Amino acid sequence: MTAEQDGVRIRRATPEDCEFLVELLTHEGVDPYLAVVRPRGRERVLAEIERSHTEPEEFGRFVIEVDADGSWRAAGAMGFEIANRRSRIANLGGLAVHPDFRGRRLADTAARLLQRHLLDDLGYHRLQLEIYGFNERAIRHAERAGFVREGVRRKAYRRGDTWVDGVLFGLVREDLEDGRAS
Ligand SMILES: CC(C)(COP(=O)(O)OP(=O)(O)OC[C@H]1O[C@@H](n2cnc3c(N)ncnc32)[C@H](O)[C@@H]1OP(=O)(O)O)[C@@H](O)C(=O)NCCC(=O)NCCS
């Protein structure tokens, strides 16, 4: 699967992307913002890439690329996992843009591409994600990308020696059909 818009594309990660993904996920500008339990090491990242190919409708690991004078350069990552089969809900997660590529709002375009793929191609009805309360940049991104803020899990997660909120966002098919988030 590959989808492209405005010089940004997303495609399923392959084993050749493993080195880039490990470097990205362990970068000091990325690591503190992702869930502590998210895989960052080579073996587990490779296992995720494999699952993304063996269970493509239920699990996905994608590389975000930018058009750099005619060739595509890896700039970030994102993913999803099925949360509820009957109600066709997917959890989104693992979004990161490498600090060298920040500030161009690549994540907004990439999020729109992934939303379309999940709703139109894979038939999901609801997409949901959760962002640490202190991650204001990601919260602004989610709002720009059309996700609707649905609530807060107060002091839900322990980071170091403090408890931090999880801010919940969701997008349902009807949001795009109504044109509110298109
Ligand atoms: C969230 C994230 C994916 C957004 O990346 P992005 O598409 O580059 O987002 P933006 O282009 O909006 O850049 C982020 C902000 O930095 C500003 N900025 C501008 N130039 C910048 C630069 N060179 N470097 C960093 N930030 C810059 C932007 O203006 C923007 O500010 P705003 O939110 O007030 O508009 C990215 O910040 C990231 O990878 N963060 C770490 C991981 C993370 O938080 N993931 C989400 C977990 S839920």
Tab-separated table of C-alpha atoms and ligand atoms in Angstrom:
chain	number	residue	atom	x	y	z
A	1	MET	CA	0.000	0.000	0.000
A	2	THR	CA	1.285	3.450	-0.942
A	3	ALA	CA	-0.624	6.723	-0.751
A	4	GLU	CA	0.672	10.123	-1.736
A	5	GLN	CA	-0.318	13.776	-1.473
A	6	ASP	CA	1.517	17.112	-1.692
A	7	GLY	CA	5.006	15.598	-1.802
A	8	VAL	CA	4.343	13.300	1.172
A	9	ARG	CA	3.716	9.583	0.958
A	10	ILE	CA	3.077	6.725	3.331
A	11	ARG	CA	3.878	3.091	2.628
A	12	ARG	CA	4.125	-0.124	4.629
A	13	ALA	CA	7.491	-0.468	6.333
A	14	THR	CA	9.812	-3.251	5.098
A	15	PRO	CA	12.731	-4.914	6.891
A	16	GLU	CA	15.077	-2.454	5.103
A	17	ASP	CA	13.425	0.352	7.096
A	18	CYS	CA	14.331	-1.240	10.417
A	19	GLU	CA	17.515	0.776	10.982
A	20	PHE	CA	15.742	4.070	10.245
A	21	LEU	CA	12.834	3.158	12.520
A	22	VAL	CA	15.053	2.172	15.454
A	23	GLU	CA	17.058	5.400	15.093
A	24	LEU	CA	13.816	7.417	14.918
A	25	LEU	CA	12.031	5.745	17.831
A	26	THR	CA	15.049	6.011	20.148
A	27	HIS	CA	15.845	9.626	19.209
A	28	GLU	CA	15.768	11.962	22.219
A	29	GLY	CA	13.254	14.151	20.354
A	30	VAL	CA	10.859	11.234	19.891
A	31	ASP	CA	11.331	8.629	22.626
A	32	PRO	CA	9.858	10.626	25.574
A	33	TYR	CA	6.618	11.243	23.666
A	34	LEU	CA	5.790	7.660	22.738
A	35	ALA	CA	4.140	5.138	25.056
A	36	VAL	CA	6.730	3.494	27.283
A	37	VAL	CA	5.572	0.028	26.194
A	38	ARG	CA	6.033	0.730	22.483
A	39	PRO	CA	8.799	-1.383	20.859
A	40	ARG	CA	11.990	0.516	20.026
A	41	GLY	CA	14.592	-2.260	19.715
A	42	ARG	CA	15.603	-3.960	16.463
A	43	GLU	CA	14.049	-7.367	17.082
A	44	ARG	CA	10.659	-6.140	18.178
A	45	VAL	CA	10.527	-3.508	15.439
A	46	LEU	CA	11.272	-6.226	12.869
A	47	ALA	CA	8.535	-8.399	14.354
A	48	GLU	CA	6.089	-5.518	13.978
A	49	ILE	CA	7.109	-4.987	10.341
A	50	GLU	CA	6.500	-8.664	9.676
A	51	ARG	CA	3.086	-8.578	11.340
A	52	SER	CA	2.213	-5.539	9.231
A	53	HIS	CA	2.640	-7.779	6.168
A	54	THR	CA	1.045	-10.956	7.502
A	55	GLU	CA	-1.997	-9.219	9.046
A	56	PRO	CA	-2.323	-6.088	6.888
A	57	GLU	CA	-5.971	-5.469	7.746
A	58	GLU	CA	-5.401	-5.614	11.479
A	59	PHE	CA	-1.968	-4.144	11.997
A	60	GLY	CA	0.150	-1.637	10.148
A	61	ARG	CA	3.547	-0.042	10.406
A	62	PHE	CA	4.146	2.741	7.911
A	63	VAL	CA	7.042	4.921	6.898
A	64	ILE	CA	6.322	8.576	6.105
A	65	GLU	CA	8.438	9.801	3.191
A	66	VAL	CA	9.056	13.185	1.600
A	67	ASP	CA	9.830	13.981	-1.983
A	68	ALA	CA	13.413	15.258	-2.034
A	69	ASP	CA	14.153	16.371	-5.603
A	70	GLY	CA	12.563	13.340	-7.193
A	71	SER	CA	13.548	10.639	-4.708
A	72	TRP	CA	11.697	9.611	-1.569
A	73	ARG	CA	13.400	10.076	1.798
A	74	ALA	CA	12.238	8.458	5.011
A	75	ALA	CA	11.080	11.188	7.394
A	76	GLY	CA	8.815	9.534	9.946
A	77	ALA	CA	6.643	6.651	11.047
A	78	MET	CA	3.092	5.853	12.073
A	79	GLY	CA	0.933	2.803	12.724
A	80	PHE	CA	-2.385	1.260	13.653
A	81	GLU	CA	-3.772	-1.834	15.298
A	82	ILE	CA	-7.290	-3.233	15.352
A	83	ALA	CA	-9.035	-2.494	18.666
A	84	ASN	CA	-12.545	-3.866	18.066
A	85	ARG	CA	-13.448	-6.121	15.157
A	86	ARG	CA	-17.232	-5.998	15.482
A	87	SER	CA	-17.377	-2.206	15.660
A	88	ARG	CA	-14.440	-1.724	13.274
A	89	ILE	CA	-12.291	0.416	15.570
A	90	ALA	CA	-8.551	0.971	15.058
A	91	ASN	CA	-6.072	2.393	17.535
A	92	LEU	CA	-3.504	4.701	15.960
A	93	GLY	CA	-0.049	5.101	17.442
A	94	GLY	CA	3.672	5.361	17.019
A	95	LEU	CA	3.509	8.638	15.111
A	96	ALA	CA	6.861	10.375	14.824
A	97	VAL	CA	8.506	12.798	12.418
A	98	HIS	CA	12.291	12.830	12.551
A	99	PRO	CA	13.507	16.145	14.031
A	100	ASP	CA	15.372	16.902	10.753
A	101	PHE	CA	11.985	17.056	9.010
A	102	ARG	CA	9.884	18.865	11.632
A	103	GLY	CA	7.991	22.062	11.149
A	104	ARG	CA	6.574	21.290	7.696
A	105	ARG	CA	3.430	19.705	9.034
A	106	LEU	CA	4.278	16.401	7.371
A	107	ALA	CA	2.360	14.611	10.101
A	108	ASP	CA	-0.876	16.385	9.131
A	109	THR	CA	-0.706	15.159	5.533
A	110	ALA	CA	0.417	11.683	6.586
A	111	ALA	CA	-2.441	11.434	9.101
A	112	ARG	CA	-4.986	12.327	6.414
A	113	LEU	CA	-3.550	9.644	4.116
A	114	LEU	CA	-3.718	7.014	6.846
A	115	GLN	CA	-7.268	8.029	7.790
A	116	ARG	CA	-8.405	7.511	4.178
A	117	HIS	CA	-6.635	4.171	3.893
A	118	LEU	CA	-8.182	2.848	7.096
A	119	LEU	CA	-11.700	4.143	6.452
A	120	ASP	CA	-11.934	3.646	2.675
A	121	ASP	CA	-9.661	0.689	1.908
A	122	LEU	CA	-9.781	-1.325	5.127
A	123	GLY	CA	-13.354	-0.484	6.144
A	124	TYR	CA	-12.761	0.872	9.655
A	125	HIS	CA	-15.497	3.040	11.112
A	126	ARG	CA	-13.690	4.660	14.009
A	127	LEU	CA	-10.054	5.681	14.522
A	128	GLN	CA	-8.830	6.583	17.989
A	129	LEU	CA	-5.613	7.699	19.601
A	130	GLU	CA	-4.246	8.949	22.881
A	131	ILE	CA	-1.624	11.625	23.485
A	132	TYR	CA	0.219	12.478	26.711
A	133	GLY	CA	-1.199	15.695	28.165
A	134	PHE	CA	2.205	17.393	28.104
A	135	ASN	CA	2.655	16.763	24.356
A	136	GLU	CA	1.170	20.027	23.139
A	137	ARG	CA	2.726	19.750	19.675
A	138	ALA	CA	1.088	16.392	19.027
A	139	ILE	CA	-2.243	17.636	20.417
A	140	ARG	CA	-2.166	20.604	18.020
A	141	HIS	CA	-1.297	18.223	15.192
A	142	ALA	CA	-4.218	15.886	16.020
A	143	GLU	CA	-6.662	18.799	16.043
A	144	ARG	CA	-5.361	20.092	12.699
A	145	ALA	CA	-5.617	16.605	11.194
A	146	GLY	CA	-9.344	16.444	11.987
A	147	PHE	CA	-9.362	14.244	15.087
A	148	VAL	CA	-11.979	15.260	17.651
A	149	ARG	CA	-10.949	15.639	21.282
A	150	GLU	CA	-13.122	13.286	23.270
A	151	GLY	CA	-11.828	13.392	26.787
A	152	VAL	CA	-8.988	12.982	29.212
A	153	ARG	CA	-7.751	10.009	31.203
A	154	ARG	CA	-6.610	11.965	34.236
A	155	LYS	CA	-3.182	11.162	35.697
A	156	ALA	CA	-3.313	7.797	33.952
A	157	TYR	CA	0.339	7.139	33.165
A	158	ARG	CA	3.489	7.222	35.231
A	159	ARG	CA	6.367	9.001	33.533
A	160	GLY	CA	9.420	9.129	35.775
A	161	ASP	CA	8.079	10.142	39.171
A	162	THR	CA	4.946	11.972	38.005
A	163	TRP	CA	1.506	10.955	36.747
A	164	VAL	CA	0.469	12.393	33.400
A	165	ASP	CA	-2.882	12.689	31.611
A	166	GLY	CA	-3.788	10.854	28.412
A	167	VAL	CA	-5.820	13.027	26.012
A	168	LEU	CA	-8.229	10.987	23.888
A	169	PHE	CA	-9.005	11.751	20.244
A	170	GLY	CA	-11.331	10.020	17.816
A	171	LEU	CA	-12.443	10.251	14.222
A	172	VAL	CA	-15.506	8.477	12.860
A	173	ARG	CA	-16.393	7.975	9.219
A	174	GLU	CA	-19.308	10.427	9.543
A	175	ASP	CA	-16.904	13.222	10.505
A	176	LEU	CA	-15.393	13.092	7.020
A	177	GLU	CA	-18.720	12.516	5.274
A	178	ASP	CA	-20.120	15.647	6.965
A	179	GLY	CA	-17.180	17.561	5.539
A	180	ARG	CA	-16.249	18.836	8.978
A	181	ALA	CA	-12.827	17.248	8.933
A	182	SER	CA	-12.067	17.103	5.220
B	1	LIG	C1	3.949	15.401	16.662
B	1	LIG	C2	4.873	15.411	15.455
B	1	LIG	C3	4.745	14.104	14.708
B	1	LIG	C4	4.444	16.585	14.540
B	1	LIG	O1	5.417	16.727	13.546
B	1	LIG	P1	5.285	17.788	12.351
B	1	LIG	O2	4.354	17.266	11.321
B	1	LIG	O3	6.647	18.184	11.945
B	1	LIG	O4	4.538	18.980	13.068
B	1	LIG	P2	4.671	20.539	12.842
B	1	LIG	O5	5.064	20.794	11.434
B	1	LIG	O6	3.418	21.141	13.346
B	1	LIG	O7	5.839	21.017	13.768
B	1	LIG	C5	5.624	21.038	15.143
B	1	LIG	C6	5.649	22.468	15.674
B	1	LIG	O8	6.987	22.911	15.658
B	1	LIG	C7	7.103	24.122	14.915
B	1	LIG	N1	8.344	24.109	14.129
B	1	LIG	C8	8.641	24.884	13.077
B	1	LIG	N2	9.855	24.608	12.611
B	1	LIG	C9	10.337	23.633	13.377
B	1	LIG	C10	11.554	22.916	13.379
B	1	LIG	N3	12.524	23.152	12.502
B	1	LIG	N4	11.719	21.961	14.298
B	1	LIG	C11	10.760	21.698	15.173
B	1	LIG	N5	9.585	22.344	15.211
B	1	LIG	C12	9.369	23.308	14.331
B	1	LIG	C13	5.896	24.127	14.057
B	1	LIG	O9	5.554	25.473	13.751
B	1	LIG	C14	4.854	23.474	14.936
B	1	LIG	O10	4.357	24.381	15.863
B	1	LIG	P3	2.759	24.558	16.100
B	1	LIG	O11	2.259	23.247	16.619
B	1	LIG	O12	2.673	25.645	17.088
B	1	LIG	O13	2.175	24.914	14.781
B	1	LIG	C15	6.348	15.637	15.852
B	1	LIG	O14	6.418	16.781	16.636
B	1	LIG	C16	6.976	14.447	16.591
B	1	LIG	O15	7.448	13.491	15.967
B	1	LIG	N6	7.023	14.525	17.930
B	1	LIG	C17	7.622	13.465	18.762
B	1	LIG	C18	6.808	12.190	18.785
B	1	LIG	C19	5.379	12.459	19.146
B	1	LIG	O16	5.061	13.342	19.919
B	1	LIG	N7	4.473	11.652	18.572
B	1	LIG	C20	3.068	11.703	18.879
B	1	LIG	C21	2.783	10.745	19.980
B	1	LIG	S1	1.051	10.714	20.363
